[in-house]
Every structure is written in C-alpha cells, then in structure tokens.
XYZ file of C-alpha atoms in Angstrom:
402
model
C 86.977 72.466 105.510
C 89.054 72.333 102.211
C 90.594 75.870 101.406
C 89.959 77.206 97.824
C 92.764 76.710 95.511
C 92.067 79.066 92.547
C 94.737 81.684 92.226
C 93.439 84.923 90.322
C 96.102 86.430 88.087
C 95.339 90.243 87.812
C 96.476 93.215 85.836
C 96.169 95.404 82.641
C 96.458 92.752 79.840
C 96.797 95.770 77.223
C 100.220 96.636 78.452
C 101.111 93.684 80.567
C 99.531 90.671 78.987
C 102.605 88.713 78.109
C 103.963 88.721 81.609
C 100.510 88.163 83.243
C 100.048 85.220 80.828
C 103.565 84.004 81.868
C 102.779 83.949 85.566
C 99.470 82.086 84.881
C 101.342 79.131 82.825
C 103.892 78.805 85.415
C 101.123 78.448 88.163
C 99.196 75.841 85.696
C 102.505 74.087 85.409
C 102.420 73.334 89.051
C 99.013 71.725 88.911
C 97.120 74.645 90.124
C 94.107 76.573 88.877
C 94.994 79.955 87.474
C 92.173 82.517 86.237
C 93.675 85.438 84.393
C 91.504 88.584 84.870
C 92.072 91.509 82.627
C 91.788 95.167 84.281
C 92.587 97.152 80.840
C 91.095 100.508 81.011
C 92.143 101.356 77.449
C 92.366 98.588 75.107
C 90.666 95.351 76.611
C 92.284 91.998 75.617
C 90.121 88.996 74.428
C 92.705 86.044 75.228
C 91.891 86.059 78.953
C 89.657 84.202 81.529
C 87.858 87.209 82.586
C 87.663 90.156 80.199
C 87.801 93.726 81.469
C 84.323 94.502 80.480
C 82.987 91.710 82.763
C 85.025 93.010 85.530
C 83.593 96.689 84.818
C 80.160 95.226 85.035
C 80.798 94.676 88.813
C 80.992 98.671 89.352
C 77.751 100.004 90.688
C 77.483 102.573 87.824
C 78.194 99.856 85.215
C 80.845 99.624 82.438
C 80.245 103.347 81.542
C 81.648 104.419 84.856
C 84.779 102.458 84.385
C 85.581 103.075 80.499
C 85.488 107.030 80.881
C 88.339 107.654 78.568
C 90.145 109.267 81.323
C 92.934 107.325 82.854
C 92.488 108.605 86.316
C 88.938 108.089 86.837
C 89.016 104.770 84.892
C 91.819 103.189 86.941
C 90.047 104.273 90.234
C 86.545 102.842 89.008
C 88.164 99.552 87.702
C 89.823 99.290 91.248
C 86.590 99.300 92.711
C 84.897 96.988 90.339
C 87.720 94.433 90.819
C 87.198 94.637 94.345
C 83.425 93.802 94.264
C 84.266 91.144 91.617
C 86.823 89.351 94.065
C 84.270 89.689 96.828
C 81.735 87.912 94.577
C 83.874 84.839 94.230
C 83.711 81.939 96.557
C 86.902 80.014 95.271
C 89.603 82.704 95.912
C 92.597 80.847 97.128
C 94.995 83.516 96.435
C 95.566 86.636 94.144
C 98.708 87.611 92.211
C 98.815 90.812 90.600
C 101.526 92.882 88.318
C 101.635 96.543 87.639
C 103.005 99.942 87.938
C 101.635 102.353 90.217
C 97.952 102.519 88.279
C 98.028 98.558 88.270
C 99.213 98.108 91.952
C 96.424 100.397 92.982
C 93.753 98.479 91.349
C 94.930 95.219 92.259
C 95.502 95.859 95.942
C 92.398 97.468 96.271
C 90.921 94.079 96.046
C 93.625 92.333 98.060
C 92.821 94.446 100.898
C 89.406 93.421 101.324
C 90.288 89.871 101.434
C 90.853 88.021 105.010
C 93.964 87.851 106.804
C 95.807 85.015 105.838
C 94.508 84.715 102.291
C 97.819 84.510 100.080
C 98.523 87.803 98.257
C 101.584 88.767 96.092
C 101.803 91.900 94.312
C 104.632 92.307 91.749
C 105.293 96.052 91.272
C 107.624 98.856 90.071
C 106.721 100.958 93.264
C 107.363 98.085 95.779
C 110.607 99.671 96.809
C 109.067 102.943 97.789
C 106.364 103.854 100.580
C 103.819 101.049 100.008
C 101.406 101.642 103.208
C 98.736 102.940 100.983
C 98.781 99.826 99.031
C 99.167 97.328 101.721
C 97.421 98.894 104.719
C 96.795 96.543 107.627
C 97.022 93.335 105.637
C 99.534 90.766 104.895
C 100.037 91.464 101.477
C 103.622 90.330 100.015
C 105.106 93.222 97.758
C 107.783 92.092 95.389
C 110.047 94.785 93.583
C 109.933 94.126 89.816
C 113.480 95.263 89.345
C 112.855 96.309 85.800
C 109.689 97.855 84.369
C 106.888 95.285 83.657
C 107.471 96.030 79.954
C 108.281 92.876 78.124
C 109.958 89.432 79.272
C 113.660 89.310 79.651
C 116.168 87.487 81.625
C 115.601 89.738 84.763
C 111.838 89.822 84.555
C 111.556 86.256 84.010
C 113.456 85.240 87.269
C 111.334 87.816 89.323
C 108.030 86.524 87.731
C 108.677 83.025 88.174
C 109.657 83.450 91.637
C 106.540 85.350 92.365
C 104.407 82.739 90.638
C 106.056 79.943 92.629
C 105.519 81.838 95.756
C 101.796 82.255 95.437
C 101.399 78.739 94.226
C 103.453 77.439 97.273
C 101.341 79.709 99.613
C 97.958 78.596 98.403
C 98.921 74.919 98.144
C 100.557 74.931 101.525
C 98.289 77.234 103.299
C 97.864 76.468 106.961
C 94.635 76.665 108.573
C 94.287 78.543 111.433
C 95.316 76.923 114.814
C 92.645 75.946 117.179
C 92.930 77.489 120.538
C 90.302 77.502 123.481
C 91.535 80.691 124.464
C 89.653 83.968 123.016
C 91.939 86.319 121.416
C 92.739 89.702 122.853
C 94.402 92.819 121.082
C 97.025 94.769 122.923
C 98.818 97.790 121.786
C 102.283 98.523 122.560
C 105.472 100.794 122.079
C 108.911 100.573 123.474
C 108.397 102.849 126.238
C 105.011 100.899 127.469
C 106.592 97.450 126.958
C 106.750 96.863 130.676
C 103.165 97.420 130.960
C 101.994 95.091 128.281
C 104.545 92.478 129.359
C 102.944 92.435 132.841
C 99.467 92.424 131.338
C 99.737 89.613 129.123
C 101.486 87.626 131.900
C 98.325 88.144 133.785
C 96.087 87.183 131.070
C 97.885 84.605 129.027
C 96.269 81.538 130.912
C 92.793 82.710 129.892
C 93.488 84.650 126.464
C 95.461 84.553 123.571
C 97.038 87.807 123.577
C 98.033 89.643 120.363
C 100.349 92.341 120.662
C 100.460 95.099 117.999
C 103.229 97.669 117.842
C 101.761 101.184 117.734
C 103.365 102.470 114.646
C 100.511 103.607 112.781
C 99.614 100.384 110.860
C 99.888 98.490 114.157
C 96.660 100.038 115.370
C 95.129 99.652 111.920
C 95.891 95.987 111.893
C 94.327 95.569 115.515
C 90.869 97.147 114.370
C 90.923 95.366 111.171
C 91.254 92.150 113.054
C 88.529 93.428 115.618
C 85.878 94.023 112.955
C 86.720 90.736 111.279
C 85.659 88.869 114.260
C 88.930 87.720 115.621
C 89.145 89.587 118.844
C 87.022 89.261 122.142
C 88.396 92.313 123.480
C 90.906 94.987 123.409
C 93.427 96.694 125.896
C 94.451 99.518 123.830
C 97.178 101.028 126.351
C 99.360 102.493 123.759
C 97.220 105.044 121.865
C 100.454 107.085 120.803
C 99.505 106.947 116.969
C 97.128 109.978 117.701
C 100.259 112.194 118.391
C 101.757 111.455 115.070
C 98.303 112.006 113.271
C 97.628 115.248 114.871
C 101.162 116.622 115.106
C 103.044 115.466 111.634
C 104.617 112.453 113.024
C 105.825 109.654 110.808
C 103.877 106.635 112.595
C 100.189 108.252 112.623
C 96.801 106.663 113.029
C 94.238 107.571 110.603
C 91.226 109.463 111.145
C 89.160 106.096 111.667
C 91.049 105.200 114.709
C 88.686 103.891 117.500
C 86.192 103.279 114.945
C 85.588 99.714 115.746
C 84.211 101.009 119.052
C 81.354 102.255 117.003
C 80.702 99.027 115.237
C 81.352 96.477 117.866
C 80.259 96.163 121.683
C 83.762 94.476 122.457
C 84.954 95.049 126.030
C 87.720 97.939 125.740
C 90.242 99.221 128.403
C 92.200 102.060 126.902
C 94.826 104.407 128.148
C 97.262 107.320 127.379
C 100.139 105.256 126.807
C 103.096 107.276 124.806
C 100.911 110.257 124.233
C 103.769 112.335 125.327
C 105.746 111.830 122.254
C 105.667 112.387 118.539
C 107.919 110.418 116.307
C 110.244 111.718 113.483
C 113.067 110.089 111.616
C 116.609 111.224 112.347
C 117.126 114.394 113.900
C 117.708 116.243 110.748
C 114.305 115.556 109.440
C 112.423 117.171 112.394
C 110.462 119.939 110.779
C 111.695 123.649 111.084
C 108.915 124.595 113.284
C 109.765 121.888 115.759
C 113.531 122.317 116.093
C 113.049 124.516 119.100
C 111.046 121.749 121.118
C 112.296 119.202 123.681
C 113.530 116.693 121.467
C 115.068 113.139 122.401
C 117.355 111.184 120.156
C 115.794 107.426 120.658
C 118.253 106.225 117.895
C 119.705 107.372 114.830
C 116.554 106.710 112.837
C 113.884 107.880 115.304
C 113.634 111.510 117.041
C 111.135 111.878 119.720
C 109.358 115.351 120.567
C 107.629 116.105 123.921
C 104.038 117.032 123.414
C 103.058 120.326 124.905
C 100.025 121.323 127.044
C 98.224 122.697 123.920
C 98.741 119.510 122.013
C 97.680 117.346 124.980
C 94.357 119.289 125.167
C 93.802 118.733 121.457
C 94.598 114.876 121.851
C 92.448 114.550 124.823
C 89.414 116.183 122.817
C 90.128 114.133 119.826
C 90.239 110.930 121.672
C 87.269 111.698 123.939
C 85.196 112.408 120.934
C 85.619 108.865 119.545
C 85.080 107.312 122.764
C 81.653 108.817 122.718
C 80.736 106.820 119.738
C 81.438 103.443 121.726
C 78.394 100.945 121.844
C 80.201 98.540 124.067
C 81.725 98.737 127.677
C 84.585 101.139 127.803
C 87.134 101.911 130.554
C 89.905 104.466 129.933
C 92.485 104.707 132.643
C 94.523 107.802 133.075
C 97.822 106.994 134.635
C 98.597 109.896 137.064
C 102.182 108.878 137.493
C 103.265 108.937 133.950
C 102.374 107.799 130.425
C 105.698 106.243 129.489
C 109.234 105.227 130.493
C 110.525 108.843 129.337
C 107.660 110.486 131.443
C 108.928 110.155 135.012
C 110.700 112.113 137.421
C 114.312 112.707 136.182
C 113.427 111.536 132.640
C 113.283 113.971 129.500
C 109.594 113.808 129.084
C 108.589 114.388 132.689
C 105.893 117.063 132.465
C 102.946 116.809 134.799
C 101.390 119.969 133.422
C 101.085 118.478 130.122
C 99.717 115.325 131.501
C 97.047 117.168 133.699
C 95.998 118.929 130.515
C 95.594 115.579 128.732
C 93.655 113.874 131.616
C 91.261 116.890 132.239
C 90.496 117.237 128.453
C 89.592 113.470 128.054
C 87.494 113.707 131.215
C 85.597 116.711 130.144
C 85.062 115.355 126.719
C 83.850 111.868 127.293
C 80.172 111.536 128.189
C 80.294 108.926 131.154
C 77.647 106.433 131.557
C 77.528 103.129 133.644
C 79.241 101.449 130.341
C 81.689 104.278 129.347
C 83.966 105.576 132.156
C 87.007 107.430 132.516
C 89.251 106.398 135.660
C 92.302 108.034 137.116
C 94.864 105.680 138.456
C 97.357 107.081 140.834
C 100.260 105.162 139.313
C 102.821 105.432 136.235
C 101.662 103.243 133.237
C 104.452 100.690 133.626
C 103.874 100.280 137.464
C 102.486 96.727 138.543
C 99.694 98.780 140.214
C 98.525 100.336 136.968
C 98.739 96.896 135.164
C 96.692 95.045 137.755
C 94.115 97.787 137.525
C 93.866 97.413 133.707
C 93.524 93.812 134.142
C 90.793 94.217 136.811
C 88.782 96.416 134.793
C 88.885 94.403 131.742
C 87.816 91.241 133.668
C 85.129 93.470 135.163
C 83.488 94.478 131.745
C 84.202 91.192 130.054
C 82.435 88.943 132.424
C 79.213 91.380 132.267
C 78.668 90.512 128.417
C-alpha cells in the first residue's frame, strides 16, 4: 500500500505566517504536497490552504468554543480542534509545526495522536527544555529554533530549511514496517534488572519479536501506547519501578494511567516488582531535603537512588494491586522473594527483606485473585535463571490459552 505523501504545515499564521509559508514553499520545491494550516486564535489569516475557522469547526463546541477572546482557553481549544482535524484526514504523510510554547502545545497535541512512524517535526522555542509534555510516548522530532520565531533572518532560514528538508525526506523515504512472522512482545527493563530481561529475551526470541522498553517513565508509556495501538501480542512487565518515582517524587515517574491497557485489552500479561526498591533523583545535591537522611546510593554523577521503606512499599503494593484488579485479560504477577533488583541482595546496599515482605503482602492482599488474575510467589531473586524461567513458563501458559 502506498503511503500518504501530503505534509501538513501548521502554526499561528497571524504571528508566524512568513515562516510557515517559507517552510511550505521549501517542501513544495522538492516536489512534495504541502498544506498550510492556520491555527491562529486572534487574527486568522486568509492566505492559507486551511483557515483557522475551518479548523476551529472541528471542536465539539464549534468555533465559539475556540475564539473566546481569552488566549489560554483559545489555545487549548484550538489544540483539541486541530487534533480532530488531523484525525479526519486520510492523506497525512507527515506534520511539521512552528511555534512558541502555545503553538507547540497546539501542534503537538495533534502529532501525538498519529501512529508511531508518522513523520513529525516541531520547530519550537522550547525544544531545548523539558519537552516530555509535548512529545509524550511518541517519535516526534523536536528542533530548537535558536532565535524566536519572529521573522526570517539568516539563522531562522537555516533552521527552518533544515526542518523542511527533514520532513520532506522523512515522508518521501518513509520505510514501511518490516514484515516479521513473529508476534511482538513488550518487556520493561532497568539497569538493575538487565540480567533478567536478557535471559527472558533469549528464551523467547525464536518465537517472538521482543521490544524492550527502558523503564524511565516514558518507556512504560511508550510500551502501553504500542499495546493499545495493536502492536503487541503480550507483555512481560518485569520492571515496574516507574511507580516508585510517581508516588515518591522521583524524576522518572509513571503516569496515573500506568497499567491502564490491562483494562482495555485482554493481552497476556506477566508482571513483577523489578526495581521497586528504588526512587530516582538526579545528582546527590538534588535529593529533596526531606529525603536527605534516607538510604541513598550514588549510581553515577547524574543519578542518585533512594531505597524505598516499608511504608512506601505498602503504598506501592496497594496502588499496583488496585490497577491489576481492572484487568480483563490473563494476568500473572510474580513476587521475587529473593530480591527485586541487583542492589537488593545480601551484602548489597538496598537489601531489605522487611520492605520486600511489606510490598509482597500488600500486592497479595489487594489483588482480587481469579483463575485469570493470579499473584504468585517465586522463591528466587528477580535476576536469577530460575525466576526468568518461571516468567517465561507463565507467559507461555497464559498466551496459549487465548
């Protein structure tokens, strides 16, 4: 099937019109189709392919919900309208946007709903900061505009031409997903659970394409997005450490929607407690004052780890258990009695059997167990060959029952 080649160029033409038209012209000069979409919320432009009023009409509340006269509400509403507009198109080969914080919010809202692999480039004044809210679990390319997007000059022309050439090349040369007879699995891994996942992948790779996600907050979100998008045939969520950072102020947190795909899809799921012994902070000087007295471990100059306490493990166990209870498919959640990470072993800095016992008891007492949803104690450490074999065995058991 031939992939769509139309490139949508989006932004507020009332303030970024010259720059947006410059990008559209560069794309057309390469023989590509460019559609200029105006997202202006103040003074809509007429010299465009799709005007702001047309886009605003895709908001459930109509154009009146967008052109409110209040910038904050107008930007939010236009972002939602542009999302619905893009979803209504059948010819989207790619999207490129230009903007400051408001324009970036509007354009990337639509970008985020497009499938993985769709070329998306956002030239933004905020691209050098924390962009997680704009990108989320998506393959969006963010380009730092260097100067403000407030006129064409020798710097902006260079940056914008590079971005235009990039999106044109991505769309023209977009590669279709490779065919693989093996179904895909999602697996979560952290440095301290790498031995486990390496062994599990080795045991499964002949039958499955194993997609490993780094459990850094966005990794879990990316895995879940692929699951709900239909890319995955099952999940081995061995490393659920992102919950620690969500609940206890860490820098690599999950979202409140973690495990949400279990309530939407009957995918076979094997989970565990990988790295629930640690909360991640940046350098040692960034650890919040209230945690300075805790068991801290300097992983490297950029990352400091904090051992979770009995009370924290109880809270995590209940939080995870409540979400497992929403599952509609087969679930096996394994409790590694011998330790949940490389640092949680006899002689290691995070070895704390009491904290682990609190975690395991909380999960076990919270989960409403059925034939399809079970919590199982495994008398081995998470990185041991025995635990890995048990994880694979349980996955085979529930996946062959489908």
